[in-house]
Short mmCIF file of C-alpha atoms in Angstrom, two decimals:
data_model
loop_
_atom_site.label_atom_id
_atom_site.label_comp_id
_atom_site.label_asym_id
_atom_site.label_seq_id
_atom_site.Cartn_x
_atom_site.Cartn_y
_atom_site.Cartn_z
CA MET A 1 -104.99 -48.48 234.64
CA SER A 2 -107.66 -47.92 237.32
CA ALA A 3 -109.49 -50.73 239.12
CA ASN A 4 -112.76 -49.52 237.55
CA LEU A 5 -111.35 -49.80 234.04
CA ASP A 6 -109.97 -53.24 234.87
CA LEU A 7 -113.39 -54.37 236.05
CA VAL A 8 -115.23 -52.99 233.02
CA ARG A 9 -112.79 -54.50 230.55
CA SER A 10 -113.06 -57.89 232.24
CA ILE A 11 -116.87 -57.75 231.95
CA TYR A 12 -116.80 -56.96 228.25
CA ALA A 13 -114.11 -59.58 227.61
CA ASP A 14 -116.68 -62.18 228.71
CA TRP A 15 -119.46 -60.58 226.67
CA GLU A 16 -117.24 -60.49 223.60
CA ARG A 17 -116.98 -64.29 223.88
CA GLY A 18 -120.76 -64.53 224.16
CA ASP A 19 -120.58 -65.44 227.87
CA PHE A 20 -123.17 -63.45 229.86
CA SER A 21 -123.23 -65.81 232.86
CA ARG A 22 -120.84 -63.93 235.17
CA ALA A 23 -122.53 -62.19 238.12
CA ASP A 24 -119.79 -61.06 240.55
CA TRP A 25 -119.43 -57.61 238.99
CA ALA A 26 -122.98 -56.41 239.73
CA HIS A 27 -124.32 -54.84 242.92
CA PRO A 28 -127.47 -56.64 244.18
CA GLU A 29 -129.55 -53.51 243.44
CA PHE A 30 -127.80 -52.90 240.13
CA GLU A 31 -129.96 -50.85 237.72
CA TYR A 32 -130.04 -51.42 233.96
CA VAL A 33 -131.51 -48.80 231.61
CA VAL A 34 -131.75 -48.53 227.82
CA VAL A 35 -132.15 -45.00 226.47
CA GLY A 36 -133.36 -44.23 222.96
CA GLY A 37 -134.45 -47.70 221.86
CA PRO A 38 -137.79 -48.59 220.25
CA GLU A 39 -139.37 -48.58 223.73
CA PRO A 40 -138.22 -47.78 227.29
CA VAL A 41 -136.31 -50.65 228.91
CA SER A 42 -135.12 -50.93 232.50
CA GLY A 43 -134.57 -53.51 235.18
CA ILE A 44 -133.22 -54.00 238.70
CA GLY A 45 -130.56 -56.61 239.40
CA LEU A 46 -129.10 -59.10 236.94
CA ALA A 47 -132.48 -60.83 236.72
CA GLY A 48 -134.01 -57.53 235.64
CA MET A 49 -131.28 -57.01 233.07
CA ALA A 50 -131.78 -60.53 231.72
CA GLU A 51 -135.52 -59.91 231.43
CA ALA A 52 -134.92 -56.59 229.67
CA MET A 53 -132.54 -58.26 227.20
CA ARG A 54 -134.69 -61.34 226.64
CA GLY A 55 -136.29 -59.89 223.54
CA VAL A 56 -132.90 -59.06 222.02
CA LEU A 57 -131.33 -62.40 222.81
CA SER A 58 -134.34 -64.29 221.44
CA VAL A 59 -133.83 -62.74 218.00
CA TRP A 60 -130.08 -63.26 217.52
CA ASP A 61 -127.86 -66.34 217.49
CA ASP A 62 -124.32 -66.05 218.86
CA HIS A 63 -125.01 -62.57 220.24
CA ARG A 64 -121.83 -60.82 221.45
CA ILE A 65 -120.92 -57.34 222.68
CA GLU A 66 -117.45 -55.96 222.08
CA ALA A 67 -115.91 -53.01 223.93
CA VAL A 68 -114.30 -50.99 221.14
CA GLU A 69 -113.00 -48.34 223.55
CA CYS A 70 -113.23 -47.66 227.30
CA ARG A 71 -112.79 -44.23 228.88
CA GLN A 72 -112.86 -43.29 232.54
CA LEU A 73 -115.07 -40.22 232.95
CA ASP A 74 -114.55 -39.68 236.69
CA ASN A 75 -113.98 -41.66 239.88
CA GLU A 76 -117.21 -43.62 239.43
CA ARG A 77 -118.18 -43.65 235.76
CA VAL A 78 -116.71 -45.48 232.77
CA LEU A 79 -117.79 -44.80 229.18
CA VAL A 80 -117.72 -47.73 226.75
CA PHE A 81 -118.12 -47.56 222.97
CA THR A 82 -119.60 -50.94 222.04
CA ARG A 83 -120.19 -52.95 218.90
CA ALA A 84 -122.59 -55.91 218.73
CA SER A 85 -122.44 -59.01 216.57
CA GLY A 86 -124.76 -61.93 215.95
CA ARG A 87 -126.89 -63.51 213.24
CA GLY A 88 -130.64 -63.12 212.96
CA LYS A 89 -132.43 -66.39 213.74
CA ALA A 90 -135.15 -65.77 211.18
CA SER A 91 -133.53 -63.35 208.73
CA GLY A 92 -129.91 -64.54 208.76
CA LEU A 93 -128.79 -60.89 208.92
CA ASP A 94 -125.28 -60.27 210.21
CA LEU A 95 -125.51 -57.74 213.05
CA ALA A 96 -121.83 -56.79 212.66
CA GLN A 97 -122.37 -55.77 209.04
CA MET A 98 -125.19 -53.50 210.18
CA ARG A 99 -122.60 -51.61 212.30
CA ALA A 100 -124.69 -52.02 215.46
CA GLU A 101 -122.93 -49.58 217.77
CA TRP A 102 -123.98 -48.17 221.13
CA ILE A 103 -122.56 -46.34 224.10
CA ASP A 104 -122.67 -47.76 227.63
CA VAL A 105 -122.08 -45.76 230.80
CA LEU A 106 -121.31 -47.79 233.93
CA ARG A 107 -121.34 -46.36 237.45
CA ILE A 108 -119.09 -48.26 239.86
CA ARG A 109 -119.01 -48.00 243.65
CA GLY A 110 -117.09 -50.24 246.01
CA GLY A 111 -115.89 -52.47 243.16
CA LYS A 112 -119.44 -53.22 241.96
CA VAL A 113 -121.43 -51.84 239.03
CA THR A 114 -124.47 -50.07 240.47
CA ARG A 115 -125.91 -48.72 237.21
CA LEU A 116 -125.50 -49.46 233.51
CA VAL A 117 -127.10 -47.15 230.95
CA THR A 118 -127.08 -48.23 227.30
CA TYR A 119 -127.65 -45.49 224.73
CA ALA A 120 -128.96 -46.56 221.34
CA ASP A 121 -128.34 -42.98 220.12
CA ARG A 122 -124.63 -42.22 220.38
CA ASP A 123 -125.14 -38.49 219.77
CA ARG A 124 -127.62 -38.29 222.63
CA ALA A 125 -125.21 -40.13 224.91
CA LEU A 126 -122.35 -37.75 224.13
CA ALA A 127 -124.66 -34.75 224.54
CA ASP A 128 -125.91 -35.99 227.93
CA LEU A 129 -122.30 -36.47 229.01
CA GLY A 130 -121.15 -33.10 227.65
CA LEU A 131 -118.78 -34.71 225.15
CA GLU A 132 -120.18 -33.29 221.90
CA ALA A 133 -117.01 -31.35 221.01
CA GLN A 134 -114.86 -34.41 221.57
CA ALA A 135 -117.22 -36.48 219.46
CA VAL A 136 -116.94 -34.04 216.57
CA SER A 137 -113.15 -34.11 216.66
CA GLU A 138 -112.90 -37.90 216.95
CA GLU A 139 -115.87 -39.32 215.06
CA SER A 140 -117.13 -36.78 212.52
CA THR A 141 -115.34 -38.44 209.61
CA THR A 142 -114.67 -42.02 208.67
CA PRO A 143 -110.89 -42.49 208.95
CA ASP A 144 -109.01 -43.30 205.77
CA GLY A 145 -106.17 -45.78 205.45
CA GLU A 146 -103.53 -43.28 206.57
CA GLU A 147 -105.48 -42.24 209.66
CA LEU A 148 -106.19 -45.85 210.64
CA LEU A 149 -102.51 -46.76 210.32
CA ARG A 150 -101.57 -43.76 212.42
CA ARG A 151 -104.15 -44.61 215.11
CA SER A 152 -103.02 -48.22 215.29
CA ILE A 153 -99.35 -47.21 215.68
CA GLU A 154 -100.22 -44.74 218.44
CA ALA A 155 -102.29 -47.42 220.21
CA VAL A 156 -99.41 -49.91 220.04
CA ASN A 157 -97.01 -47.38 221.55
CA ARG A 158 -99.48 -46.74 224.39
CA ARG A 159 -100.01 -50.50 224.74
CA ASP A 160 -103.72 -49.68 224.45
CA LEU A 161 -105.06 -52.98 223.21
CA ASP A 162 -108.68 -51.82 223.10
CA ALA A 163 -107.83 -48.84 220.90
CA MET A 164 -105.79 -51.05 218.57
CA LEU A 165 -108.59 -53.58 218.25
CA GLY A 166 -111.04 -50.73 217.71
CA CYS A 167 -109.37 -50.15 214.32
CA LEU A 168 -110.25 -53.69 213.17
CA ALA A 169 -113.35 -55.17 211.56
CA PRO A 170 -114.79 -58.16 213.49
CA ASP A 171 -113.65 -60.62 210.81
CA VAL A 172 -110.26 -58.97 210.17
CA VAL A 173 -107.40 -61.06 208.81
CA TYR A 174 -104.09 -60.18 210.46
CA ASP A 175 -101.32 -61.81 208.42
CA THR A 176 -97.88 -61.84 210.05
CA SER A 177 -96.61 -64.87 208.12
CA HIS A 178 -94.20 -62.73 206.04
CA SER A 179 -92.57 -61.69 209.33
CA GLY A 180 -92.24 -65.24 210.57
CA PHE A 181 -95.46 -65.54 212.59
CA GLY A 182 -98.93 -66.77 211.72
CA VAL A 183 -102.24 -65.64 210.30
CA TYR A 184 -104.94 -64.57 212.78
CA THR A 185 -108.59 -64.26 211.77
CA GLY A 186 -111.10 -62.33 213.83
CA VAL A 187 -110.65 -59.82 216.67
CA PRO A 188 -110.39 -62.45 219.46
CA ALA A 189 -107.50 -64.22 217.69
CA VAL A 190 -105.72 -60.90 217.07
CA ARG A 191 -106.25 -59.94 220.70
CA GLY A 192 -104.56 -63.14 221.87
CA PHE A 193 -101.58 -62.59 219.60
CA LEU A 194 -101.13 -58.96 220.67
CA GLU A 195 -101.47 -59.80 224.37
CA ASP A 196 -98.64 -62.34 224.02
CA TRP A 197 -96.58 -59.87 222.00
CA PHE A 198 -97.02 -56.97 224.43
CA SER A 199 -96.20 -59.19 227.41
CA SER A 200 -92.85 -60.24 225.89
CA TYR A 201 -91.43 -56.68 226.01
CA GLU A 202 -90.50 -54.49 228.95
CA GLU A 203 -90.16 -51.52 226.59
CA PHE A 204 -91.38 -51.09 223.04
CA GLU A 205 -91.59 -48.21 220.57
CA MET A 206 -92.77 -48.09 216.97
CA VAL A 207 -92.03 -45.08 214.73
CA ALA A 208 -93.51 -44.53 211.28
CA GLU A 209 -90.87 -43.40 208.80
CA GLU A 210 -93.46 -43.02 206.09
CA ILE A 211 -97.22 -43.50 205.65
CA VAL A 212 -98.60 -43.84 202.13
CA ASP A 213 -102.31 -43.67 201.30
CA LEU A 214 -102.97 -45.27 197.89
CA GLY A 215 -106.68 -44.54 198.09
CA ASN A 216 -109.82 -46.68 198.25
CA GLY A 217 -108.83 -48.07 201.64
CA VAL A 218 -105.33 -49.22 200.68
CA GLY A 219 -102.28 -47.91 202.49
CA TYR A 220 -98.92 -48.94 203.85
CA THR A 221 -96.42 -47.71 206.40
CA ILE A 222 -92.69 -48.22 206.83
CA LEU A 223 -91.80 -48.73 210.48
CA ARG A 224 -88.78 -48.58 212.76
CA GLN A 225 -89.20 -50.72 215.85
CA ARG A 226 -87.18 -50.72 219.04
CA GLY A 227 -87.82 -52.99 222.00
CA ARG A 228 -86.29 -54.49 225.12
CA PRO A 229 -87.49 -58.05 225.79
CA VAL A 230 -88.55 -59.08 229.28
CA GLY A 231 -85.52 -60.09 231.33
CA SER A 232 -83.00 -58.66 228.89
CA SER A 233 -80.77 -55.60 229.04
CA GLY A 234 -80.29 -55.53 225.28
CA GLU A 235 -82.48 -53.95 222.60
CA ILE A 236 -83.99 -55.37 219.44
CA ARG A 237 -84.15 -53.00 216.49
CA ARG A 238 -85.78 -53.79 213.17
CA ARG A 239 -87.32 -52.14 210.16
CA SER A 240 -90.53 -53.47 208.68
CA ALA A 241 -93.70 -52.48 206.85
CA SER A 242 -97.43 -53.00 207.18
CA VAL A 243 -100.04 -53.00 204.40
CA GLY A 244 -103.63 -52.26 205.37
CA LEU A 245 -106.97 -52.62 203.59
CA SER A 246 -109.87 -50.77 205.23
CA VAL A 247 -113.61 -50.74 204.52
CA ASN A 248 -116.01 -48.31 206.20
CA GLY A 249 -113.30 -47.02 208.50
CA LEU A 250 -112.06 -50.38 209.82
CA PHE A 251 -109.22 -52.65 208.75
CA VAL A 252 -110.46 -55.84 207.11
CA ARG A 253 -106.90 -56.99 206.44
CA LEU A 254 -103.46 -56.11 207.84
CA THR A 255 -100.28 -57.72 206.54
CA THR A 256 -96.80 -57.23 207.99
CA TYR A 257 -93.58 -57.59 205.99
CA SER A 258 -89.90 -57.75 206.88
CA ASP A 259 -89.03 -56.82 203.28
CA ILE A 260 -89.94 -53.17 202.60
CA ASP A 261 -89.89 -53.53 198.81
CA GLU A 262 -92.14 -56.58 198.99
CA ALA A 263 -94.63 -54.62 201.11
CA ARG A 264 -94.64 -51.65 198.75
CA ALA A 265 -95.19 -53.89 195.73
CA ALA A 266 -97.99 -55.77 197.49
CA ALA A 267 -99.75 -52.52 198.40
CA GLU A 268 -99.51 -51.21 194.84
CA ARG A 269 -100.90 -54.47 193.45
CA LEU A 270 -103.79 -54.32 195.88
CA ALA A 271 -104.50 -50.71 194.92
CA GLN A 272 -104.54 -51.64 191.24
CA GLU A 273 -106.90 -54.53 191.93
CA ARG A 274 -109.29 -52.12 193.63
CA GLY A 275 -109.16 -49.70 190.71
CA VAL A 276 -106.64 -47.22 192.15
CA GLY A 277 -102.99 -46.47 191.35
CA GLY A 278 -101.20 -47.75 188.23
CA VAL A 279 -103.04 -46.34 185.20
CA ALA A 280 -105.22 -44.07 187.33
CA SER A 281 -102.18 -42.39 188.89
CA GLU A 282 -100.47 -41.95 185.53
CA ARG A 283 -103.57 -40.21 184.20
CA GLY A 284 -103.70 -37.91 187.19
CA SER A 285 -107.22 -38.95 188.21
CA CYS A 286 -108.72 -39.08 191.71
CA ALA A 287 -110.37 -42.48 191.74
CA GLU A 288 -113.56 -42.96 193.71
CA GLY A 289 -114.59 -46.36 195.02
CA ALA A 290 -116.15 -48.24 197.90
CA THR A 291 -114.84 -45.87 200.55
CA GLY A 292 -115.54 -42.66 198.66
CA PRO A 293 -113.25 -40.12 197.04
CA ARG A 294 -109.60 -39.99 197.97
CA ARG A 295 -109.22 -37.09 200.35
CA GLY A 296 -106.42 -34.69 199.40
CA CYS A 297 -105.73 -36.38 196.06
CA ARG A 298 -103.72 -34.18 193.70
CA ALA A 299 -102.73 -35.08 190.15
CA GLY A 300 -103.25 -38.76 190.91
CA LEU A 301 -100.35 -38.89 193.34
CA SER A 302 -100.69 -41.11 196.39
CA ARG A 303 -100.95 -39.15 199.60
CA ARG A 304 -97.57 -39.57 201.29
CA ARG A 305 -96.13 -38.29 204.53
CA ASP A 306 -92.49 -38.65 205.53
CA LEU A 307 -91.95 -39.00 209.26
CA GLY A 308 -88.23 -39.55 209.38
CA GLY A 309 -86.10 -38.06 212.11
CA VAL A 310 -88.51 -39.06 214.87
CA GLY A 311 -87.20 -41.33 217.60
#
């Protein structure tokens, strides 16, 4: 990981906690610009940024900015997909539920941020940066349960914590109690658990034997895990399963199981509760619910992909 990415991620880690007091990251002549908002906004230095943001911060309680994903564009620039949260002081509106998402581009020289451009229009940002084709391939469709499970597994294998957390809703419930751990609510709590988990292994690999999409945001995966703990020459191997519930392309609940049959049964019950599976599958219908029609549904069968033989 580059020093620039380290710096950017440390800045947004503070902002995600609602702490905007840190100043050591900014160059004295740092420039802040907002593109595509209701009116042009810009400022010089942290004082200028604070003045530019005063109107925003005056409207929202507990305002936070989360870095969903960070990408290094070149030696100086880092692209950040962000998501804001907070509650309207007058209206009580939940900013997270409004899916308030922006793109930030930070220019870094000599270990200091010299320019931060916030784009209110994500399409314009990607066009300005010449990333339209990539945007189409990555963001043109809302991922279903299968795609989210696949992305999360790939992120774990890369130890890409930001990408993993980018699959989660802000108020996600991550239940590992069936596997002998605890229940973690909210992205910050999940982040802490995963940081501890990643740090306990020198090597780790997770392979999906099977991913099953039951429709309407419900899916599960059967996993083979192999890892070498820190300070050990031996390997730990185990087989487990995860059940996910997604809404609007983000997991609102993830549950891990050591018992595969228990996981499968839990997923099927959840699908039935949400009006999918059970009777609907027997009738051969393609149920349609909160997340839209089941992509690739045929004769009411759950979409299923076997991934055995890998790893």
